[in-house]
């Protein structure tokens, strides 16, 4: 497919040096260096090995340093085992030059230390279960030199030169000094679109080598506390290219997923979903809307056959069919050749429509949740509320659920759901499709004494029924979840999802506990579900979808 050129294992433009047995790259934020999801094989080492094999070269890589997943910048690997001892000796003796740049918060904090224009941090650090803290005794000695490059009333841009290499050393040093890194919420930093820590320079004495990675433009924006923006045309293109690279492991099994996830990819107000060779561009800010044509053209340049627009900043679901919010024709490239486009998600297929309103028929950000449902649905009676085109139901039925009931107010959506069952070799007649208000149906089902072992509750943030009733997450979700608990059998589970932007994870958990008390049920487990690879969360949390798996007795 032509679109595949947006999804390289690693971008050639980010390789800084590759000779003399050393490979040096400029790592983007968002990619783990080693390990991570074993099934996806999305770590940087595996990606670089794939690049080397594609070039017909030996794929040996020696790992001598790491950067946190949110940290960008210079990172070196050995390509020749004979180099390992020399590089390791320089690292262990701290004879390499490593320079980092960070944006830190200077907001007043109790017992905060004064941050001079230059100085050093020296504490003993202890790491337990991935978290590092300062300790008075024990642990390991850690030293960092710093100097202030620029300062505002509330933030500073620092250069940092670590003299030791402890886990999270820079982050903990700065947090302990009352100047946590912006975006480092794990160590008390203010939320931001990314972790503002960048490895700018790396030098070896043997071989003689100095590599540097330019400071991303976003760092100066963060220093000045300017609102996150799309930036220059070059910055926009680079961000889209990096986002595409991050998703590369998904292309092996899927031709539908999210390419750009708003702030999680440093592109505020922009979401891009892939459906086969086409892209759907969803915009949720005035700046993004003003640059829609530019963004669409970048996607076409990267191989999208066509780009369809969905304006969500102004979108009212009661006006979703209006042509200005979701034009029937693409804003760049060619139109789809047929009304329904077939897309592949793992072993399953779904039909989507790109030119008919704001929704396409498959919410790509729920892919991992659909797989979770498949893992839980075997031999269960499954209830899918606000089922839309029944993608959760398809996964449950394919996983040998005893029976799946799909409830939605839209007859058109349920008809498409039946088509999705047939498309995947399932008999829709063996399951139930109910066109009605989901909350009214729940109340009736409770009176009938119906029980389910697994329930999916993924309502829209706002909707209206033909009777003029409205559903809003604020206030409505707790009531809906209490009704769900009324039809959930002992030991049953609920997948609870909301994409309401103003509902935080903490608020979402509170909704669950309040609903359980109302229904007289006891929650035995409440598990927050992580964001998938194609929906990276900003340091402030999942954006916008939040998901929980709730078990009750």
XYZ file of C-alpha atoms in Angstrom:
553
model
C 0.000 0.000 0.000
C 1.237 3.497 -0.833
C 0.361 4.759 2.642
C 3.015 2.469 4.153
C 5.805 4.993 3.634
C 4.475 6.943 6.629
C 5.264 3.944 8.853
C 8.994 3.115 8.755
C 10.481 1.089 11.597
C 12.696 4.119 12.232
C 13.145 7.364 10.317
C 16.416 7.659 8.397
C 16.422 11.405 9.162
C 16.921 10.585 12.859
C 20.128 8.578 12.343
C 23.001 10.909 13.319
C 25.999 8.600 12.824
C 26.520 5.060 11.521
C 30.157 4.098 11.017
C 33.178 2.927 12.952
C 31.102 0.376 14.864
C 28.804 3.009 16.426
C 25.204 3.828 15.590
C 23.907 7.102 17.047
C 20.301 8.246 16.714
C 18.128 11.170 17.723
C 15.384 9.355 19.617
C 11.892 10.870 19.485
C 9.769 10.872 22.652
C 7.292 8.031 22.974
C 9.495 5.063 21.995
C 10.857 2.772 24.716
C 14.538 1.922 24.187
C 14.411 -1.763 25.123
C 11.677 -4.126 26.290
C 8.113 -2.830 26.452
C 5.268 -4.711 24.768
C 6.762 -8.052 23.703
C 3.883 -8.806 21.334
C 4.222 -5.534 19.396
C 8.046 -5.478 19.325
C 7.867 -1.670 19.335
C 11.073 -0.865 21.225
C 13.860 1.163 19.632
C 16.413 -1.661 19.596
C 14.042 -3.956 17.692
C 13.181 -1.179 15.249
C 16.832 -0.426 14.506
C 17.597 -4.123 14.044
C 14.769 -4.252 11.511
C 16.291 -1.298 9.628
C 19.709 -2.976 9.548
C 18.272 -6.280 8.308
C 16.345 -4.452 5.571
C 19.702 -3.002 4.437
C 21.161 -6.513 4.317
C 23.511 -5.785 7.224
C 24.307 -7.555 10.473
C 21.734 -6.532 13.096
C 23.945 -6.723 16.196
C 23.358 -3.794 18.599
C 25.041 -3.334 21.953
C 23.034 -1.306 24.474
C 25.155 0.823 26.827
C 22.703 3.592 27.768
C 18.991 4.215 27.871
C 16.631 7.155 27.760
C 13.214 7.170 29.424
C 10.321 6.640 27.046
C 9.356 10.327 27.262
C 12.896 11.649 26.806
C 14.169 12.600 23.361
C 17.651 13.076 21.979
C 21.054 11.508 21.363
C 21.431 7.787 22.020
C 24.322 5.531 20.968
C 24.636 1.791 20.293
C 27.607 -0.369 19.339
C 27.369 -2.295 16.070
C 30.640 -4.138 16.573
C 31.054 -6.368 19.667
C 34.724 -5.406 19.681
C 33.655 -1.880 20.622
C 31.713 -2.992 23.713
C 34.577 -3.068 26.199
C 35.905 0.355 25.141
C 32.492 2.031 25.287
C 31.535 0.307 28.545
C 34.788 1.398 30.185
C 34.208 5.045 29.182
C 30.620 4.907 30.449
C 31.558 3.325 33.770
C 34.453 5.755 34.310
C 32.158 8.667 33.379
C 34.567 9.821 30.668
C 31.798 10.409 28.156
C 30.315 13.874 27.825
C 26.538 13.772 28.213
C 24.535 16.964 28.107
C 20.787 17.252 28.640
C 18.376 20.174 28.490
C 15.228 20.375 30.620
C 12.416 22.831 31.201
C 11.676 22.962 34.928
C 8.976 24.519 37.053
C 10.001 27.121 39.618
C 6.599 27.422 41.246
C 7.020 27.935 45.018
C 7.132 24.681 46.949
C 7.377 23.982 50.658
C 11.001 23.350 51.655
C 12.156 23.942 48.081
C 15.856 24.580 47.646
C 17.046 27.720 45.901
C 18.055 27.125 42.282
C 21.246 29.082 41.614
C 22.454 30.072 38.155
C 24.887 27.138 38.282
C 25.703 24.389 40.702
C 25.445 20.683 41.347
C 23.125 18.106 42.864
C 24.514 15.272 44.938
C 22.310 12.838 46.815
C 22.004 9.138 47.461
C 19.238 7.550 45.385
C 17.279 4.356 45.846
C 15.037 2.779 43.197
C 12.151 0.480 44.131
C 9.699 -0.857 41.542
C 10.724 1.720 38.961
C 10.389 4.726 41.284
C 13.491 6.525 42.559
C 13.780 8.572 45.730
C 16.418 10.442 47.715
C 17.603 8.563 50.833
C 19.862 9.633 53.697
C 21.749 6.349 53.812
C 22.121 3.335 51.570
C 21.242 3.628 47.912
C 23.806 4.876 45.389
C 25.608 8.186 45.148
C 24.407 10.360 42.243
C 25.948 13.620 40.996
C 24.749 16.113 38.379
C 26.187 19.476 37.328
C 23.740 22.103 36.077
C 23.543 25.653 34.820
C 20.582 27.893 34.022
C 20.428 28.786 30.318
C 17.336 30.978 30.568
C 14.853 31.825 33.281
C 11.341 33.246 33.541
C 9.380 34.024 36.684
C 7.969 30.493 36.889
C 10.202 28.278 34.729
C 13.824 27.772 33.722
C 15.718 26.112 30.889
C 18.594 24.093 32.351
C 21.627 22.358 30.952
C 22.380 19.183 32.911
C 25.582 17.122 32.887
C 25.218 13.878 34.859
C 28.421 12.466 36.335
C 26.739 9.193 37.317
C 24.025 7.159 35.642
C 21.332 6.243 38.149
C 17.721 5.447 37.289
C 15.728 8.676 36.802
C 18.684 10.589 38.238
C 18.017 13.943 36.569
C 14.301 13.809 37.245
C 14.737 13.029 40.941
C 17.536 15.563 41.469
C 15.376 18.333 40.032
C 12.238 17.295 41.898
C 14.180 17.212 45.173
C 15.498 20.723 44.445
C 11.948 22.020 44.082
C 12.323 22.383 40.312
C 10.606 19.335 38.755
C 10.684 18.849 35.001
C 7.631 20.142 33.178
C 5.544 17.143 32.121
C 7.094 14.843 34.746
C 3.931 14.172 36.747
C 5.513 11.037 38.279
C 7.918 13.301 40.203
C 5.710 16.303 40.904
C 6.077 18.216 37.645
C 3.137 20.099 36.115
C 1.212 18.258 33.365
C 2.269 19.029 29.798
C 2.074 17.528 26.335
C 5.407 15.712 26.833
C 8.284 15.200 29.266
C 10.505 18.229 28.640
C 13.853 16.441 28.929
C 16.160 16.163 25.898
C 19.593 14.556 25.491
C 21.365 17.235 23.462
C 24.997 16.059 23.278
C 27.050 12.889 23.542
C 30.818 12.640 23.087
C 33.266 9.729 23.220
C 37.033 9.966 23.483
C 37.576 6.584 21.796
C 36.599 6.681 19.019
C 36.679 10.458 18.762
C 33.047 11.309 18.222
C 30.672 14.139 19.123
C 26.977 14.019 18.227
C 24.247 16.514 19.010
C 20.489 16.749 18.522
C 18.870 20.191 18.161
C 16.574 21.287 20.962
C 12.942 20.821 19.846
C 11.047 24.099 19.312
C 8.444 23.018 21.855
C 10.977 23.502 24.681
C 11.074 27.270 24.220
C 7.277 27.335 24.036
C 7.120 25.438 27.314
C 9.660 27.769 28.914
C 7.571 30.809 28.013
C 4.355 28.933 28.944
C 2.903 29.548 25.536
C -0.096 27.312 24.746
C 0.819 24.171 22.838
C 0.563 24.835 19.102
C 1.156 23.134 15.779
C 4.143 25.374 15.088
C 5.811 25.882 11.729
C 5.086 23.827 8.625
C 8.343 21.923 9.169
C 7.497 21.229 12.812
C 4.041 20.013 11.786
C 5.426 17.658 9.132
C 8.078 16.314 11.523
C 5.471 15.623 14.215
C 3.283 13.701 11.758
C 6.320 11.744 10.530
C 7.320 10.836 14.101
C 3.751 9.812 14.905
C 3.660 7.554 11.856
C 6.943 5.952 12.855
C 5.645 5.258 16.369
C 2.744 3.251 14.840
C 4.922 1.139 12.538
C 4.529 -2.110 14.554
C 0.748 -1.928 14.145
C 0.865 -2.186 10.352
C 1.719 -5.888 10.347
C -1.723 -6.921 11.583
C -3.908 -3.850 11.024
C -4.706 -1.357 8.307
C -6.829 0.762 10.637
C -5.517 2.626 13.695
C -4.917 6.158 14.964
C -1.989 7.945 13.321
C -2.067 11.174 15.358
C -3.512 11.492 18.853
C -3.733 15.201 19.642
C -1.446 16.330 22.493
C -0.072 12.819 22.922
C 1.768 13.400 19.634
C 2.409 17.092 20.192
C -0.296 18.159 17.728
C -3.039 19.890 19.767
C -6.502 19.713 18.281
C -5.520 17.137 15.644
C -6.485 13.472 15.427
C -5.848 11.387 12.327
C -7.290 7.902 11.912
C -6.242 5.471 9.229
C -8.833 3.416 7.390
C -7.027 1.252 4.805
C -5.389 3.701 2.372
C -7.463 6.684 3.516
C -7.161 9.106 6.413
C -9.837 10.802 8.483
C -8.721 14.152 9.888
C -10.614 15.159 13.037
C -10.060 18.707 14.252
C -10.882 20.155 17.669
C -9.268 23.609 17.756
C -9.430 26.845 15.783
C -5.747 26.579 14.838
C -6.155 23.021 13.582
C -9.226 23.975 11.538
C -7.386 26.914 9.973
C -4.603 24.556 8.857
C -6.797 21.654 7.728
C -5.728 21.842 4.084
C -2.038 21.952 5.025
C -2.350 18.913 7.312
C -4.326 17.005 4.699
C -1.707 17.703 2.033
C 1.056 16.376 4.320
C -0.928 13.140 4.709
C -1.327 12.851 0.930
C 2.400 13.504 0.516
C 3.002 10.536 2.815
C 0.777 8.304 0.670
C -2.839 8.692 1.801
C -5.110 8.241 -1.226
C -7.645 10.632 0.239
C -8.287 12.640 3.397
C -11.769 13.201 4.843
C -12.477 16.017 7.284
C -14.450 15.887 10.543
C -14.811 19.229 12.367
C -15.280 18.470 16.056
C -14.490 21.824 17.677
C -17.946 23.090 16.696
C -19.667 19.742 16.418
C -23.067 19.241 17.983
C -24.203 15.625 17.457
C -27.671 16.866 16.525
C -26.062 18.629 13.536
C -23.637 15.830 12.661
C -24.989 15.434 9.152
C -24.342 19.046 8.194
C -21.971 19.189 5.270
C -19.650 21.815 6.738
C -18.790 19.593 9.709
C -18.199 16.421 7.708
C -17.955 17.092 3.954
C -18.860 14.183 1.707
C -15.886 14.831 -0.552
C -12.260 14.496 0.595
C -10.390 17.745 1.237
C -7.261 16.261 -0.355
C -6.600 13.312 -2.637
C -9.189 10.998 -4.193
C -12.609 9.881 -3.011
C -13.267 6.337 -1.819
C -14.362 4.125 -4.753
C -17.305 2.571 -2.861
C -19.650 3.682 -0.064
C -18.282 1.057 2.326
C -14.541 0.586 2.866
C -13.387 -2.724 4.349
C -10.661 -2.469 6.972
C -8.640 -5.114 8.783
C -8.091 -5.274 12.537
C -6.110 -8.368 13.392
C -8.070 -11.369 12.138
C -11.341 -9.432 11.855
C -12.777 -7.114 9.217
C -15.200 -4.204 9.477
C -17.048 -1.987 7.069
C -16.612 1.766 7.495
C -18.063 4.815 5.742
C -15.823 7.867 5.529
C -18.190 10.276 3.795
C -21.345 9.970 5.912
C -21.314 12.192 9.005
C -18.874 12.541 11.875
C -18.560 8.851 12.745
C -17.116 6.249 10.414
C -18.399 3.030 11.964
C -15.311 1.885 13.901
C -13.666 3.740 16.771
C -10.004 2.878 16.270
C -8.968 3.969 19.768
C -10.870 1.000 21.243
C -8.897 -1.714 19.440
C -7.104 -2.971 22.570
C -10.339 -2.888 24.561
C -11.993 -5.023 21.895
C -9.213 -7.561 22.293
C -9.679 -7.477 26.063
C -13.351 -8.265 25.572
C -12.429 -11.227 23.360
C -10.207 -12.562 26.147
C -13.066 -12.352 28.677
C -16.138 -13.246 26.622
C -15.839 -17.033 26.302
C -18.995 -18.836 27.491
C -20.373 -15.536 28.886
C -23.651 -13.766 28.314
C -22.392 -10.427 26.986
C -24.233 -7.098 26.901
C -22.986 -4.300 24.647
C -24.695 -0.995 25.438
C -24.605 1.993 23.078
C -23.281 -0.654 20.723
C -23.197 1.511 17.574
C -22.021 -0.827 14.750
C -21.323 -3.676 17.185
C -17.559 -4.054 16.899
C -17.294 -5.127 20.564
C -20.099 -7.596 19.910
C -18.249 -9.111 16.934
C -15.162 -9.700 19.080
C -17.271 -11.287 21.832
C -19.164 -13.551 19.438
C -15.958 -14.668 17.708
C -14.573 -15.547 21.153
C -17.462 -18.022 21.683
C -19.639 -15.945 23.965
C -22.773 -17.844 24.925
C -24.944 -14.983 23.672
C -24.361 -11.322 22.792
C -27.006 -8.634 23.162
C -26.317 -5.338 21.358
C -28.437 -2.326 22.329
C -28.481 0.964 20.429
C -31.015 3.638 19.584
C -30.032 3.679 15.913
C -31.538 1.043 13.665
C -29.098 2.029 10.917
C -26.108 1.384 13.225
C -27.500 -2.002 14.268
C -28.031 -2.954 10.607
C -24.373 -2.201 9.998
C -23.599 -4.278 13.080
C -25.383 -7.281 11.577
C -23.352 -6.748 8.407
C -20.171 -6.827 10.489
C -21.258 -10.143 12.015
C -21.824 -11.610 8.548
C -18.536 -10.174 7.268
C -16.711 -12.156 9.962
C -18.529 -15.449 9.409
C -20.930 -15.027 12.327
C -24.685 -15.657 12.226
C -26.425 -12.488 13.494
C -29.612 -14.510 14.089
C -27.823 -16.372 16.900
C -27.540 -13.106 18.869
C -29.789 -10.170 19.800
C -29.865 -6.668 18.317
C -32.199 -4.337 20.215
C -33.142 -0.899 18.911
C -34.139 1.152 21.926
C -32.883 3.579 24.566
C -30.118 1.726 26.438
C -30.995 3.070 29.887
C -34.695 2.250 29.538
C -33.749 -1.238 28.355
C -31.496 -1.712 31.390
C -34.291 -0.815 33.779
C -36.642 -3.324 32.101
C -33.948 -6.029 32.013
C -33.358 -5.639 35.761
C -37.086 -6.111 36.419
C -37.016 -9.271 34.294
C -34.116 -10.572 36.372
C -31.704 -10.788 33.446
C -28.044 -11.295 34.316
C -24.872 -10.903 32.270
C -21.311 -11.946 32.945
C -19.698 -9.181 30.871
C -21.021 -5.705 30.018
C -19.545 -3.007 27.779
C -20.549 0.550 28.686
C -19.119 3.020 26.169
C -21.691 5.803 25.743
C -21.200 8.985 23.718
C -20.341 12.059 25.757
C -23.626 13.590 24.614
C -26.613 12.138 22.790
C -30.334 12.668 22.323
C -33.153 10.195 21.800
C -36.161 10.554 19.590
C -38.169 11.287 22.722
C -36.124 14.418 23.346
C -34.192 12.852 26.226
C -30.522 13.673 26.525
C -27.576 11.703 27.876
C -24.535 13.500 29.225
C -21.498 11.915 30.859
C -21.636 14.570 33.587
C -24.345 13.184 35.826
C -25.545 10.515 33.405
C -22.656 8.056 33.540
C -23.044 7.265 37.234
C -26.742 6.514 36.734
C -26.004 4.314 33.709
C -23.307 2.374 35.556
C -25.593 1.837 38.559
C -28.167 0.337 36.186
C -25.456 -1.881 34.673
C -24.554 -3.194 38.138
C -28.220 -4.160 38.470
C -27.954 -6.685 35.600
C -24.421 -7.896 36.300
C -24.123 -11.402 37.713
C -21.944 -12.258 40.710
C -18.295 -12.109 39.703
C -19.224 -10.240 36.537
C -17.127 -7.589 34.836
C -17.826 -4.220 33.247
C -15.653 -2.518 30.660
C -16.371 1.146 31.380
C -15.185 3.705 28.837
C -15.582 7.451 28.448
C -14.057 9.896 25.991
C -15.394 12.901 27.871
C -12.430 15.301 27.939
C -13.343 16.975 31.224
C -13.694 13.728 33.183
C -10.336 12.864 34.753
C -9.230 9.356 35.694
C -9.750 10.221 39.351
C -13.262 11.501 38.671
C -14.013 8.401 36.576
C -13.003 6.098 39.442
C -15.218 8.072 41.828
C -18.148 7.637 39.429
C -17.603 3.863 39.548
C -17.524 3.687 43.349
C -20.565 5.958 43.735
C -22.513 3.863 41.205
C -21.634 0.656 43.055
C -22.887 2.103 46.346
C -26.119 3.206 44.683
C -26.634 -0.294 43.266
C -25.658 -2.038 46.497
C -22.740 -3.872 44.858
C -19.161 -4.297 46.072
C -16.292 -3.608 43.683
C -13.660 -6.322 44.099
C -11.272 -4.949 41.469
C -11.026 -1.685 39.549
C -8.245 -1.659 36.984
C -7.274 1.371 34.916
C -6.506 0.252 31.367
C -3.451 1.680 29.652
C -3.497 3.673 26.444
C -2.581 1.694 23.309
C 0.461 2.456 21.159
C -1.516 4.552 18.687
C -3.233 6.638 21.364
C -0.285 7.862 23.436
C -1.278 9.759 26.538
C 0.221 13.109 27.330
C 1.824 13.229 30.816
C -1.487 14.567 32.107
C -3.184 11.232 31.410
C -5.118 9.378 28.700
C -6.411 11.682 26.010
C -9.289 11.664 25.642
C -10.494 8.074 26.262
C -10.360 6.617 29.763
C -11.081 2.918 30.357
C -11.591 0.777 33.448
C -12.264 -2.920 33.960
C -14.515 -3.319 37.002
C -15.262 -6.583 38.794
C -18.055 -6.893 41.396
C -19.500 -9.429 43.735
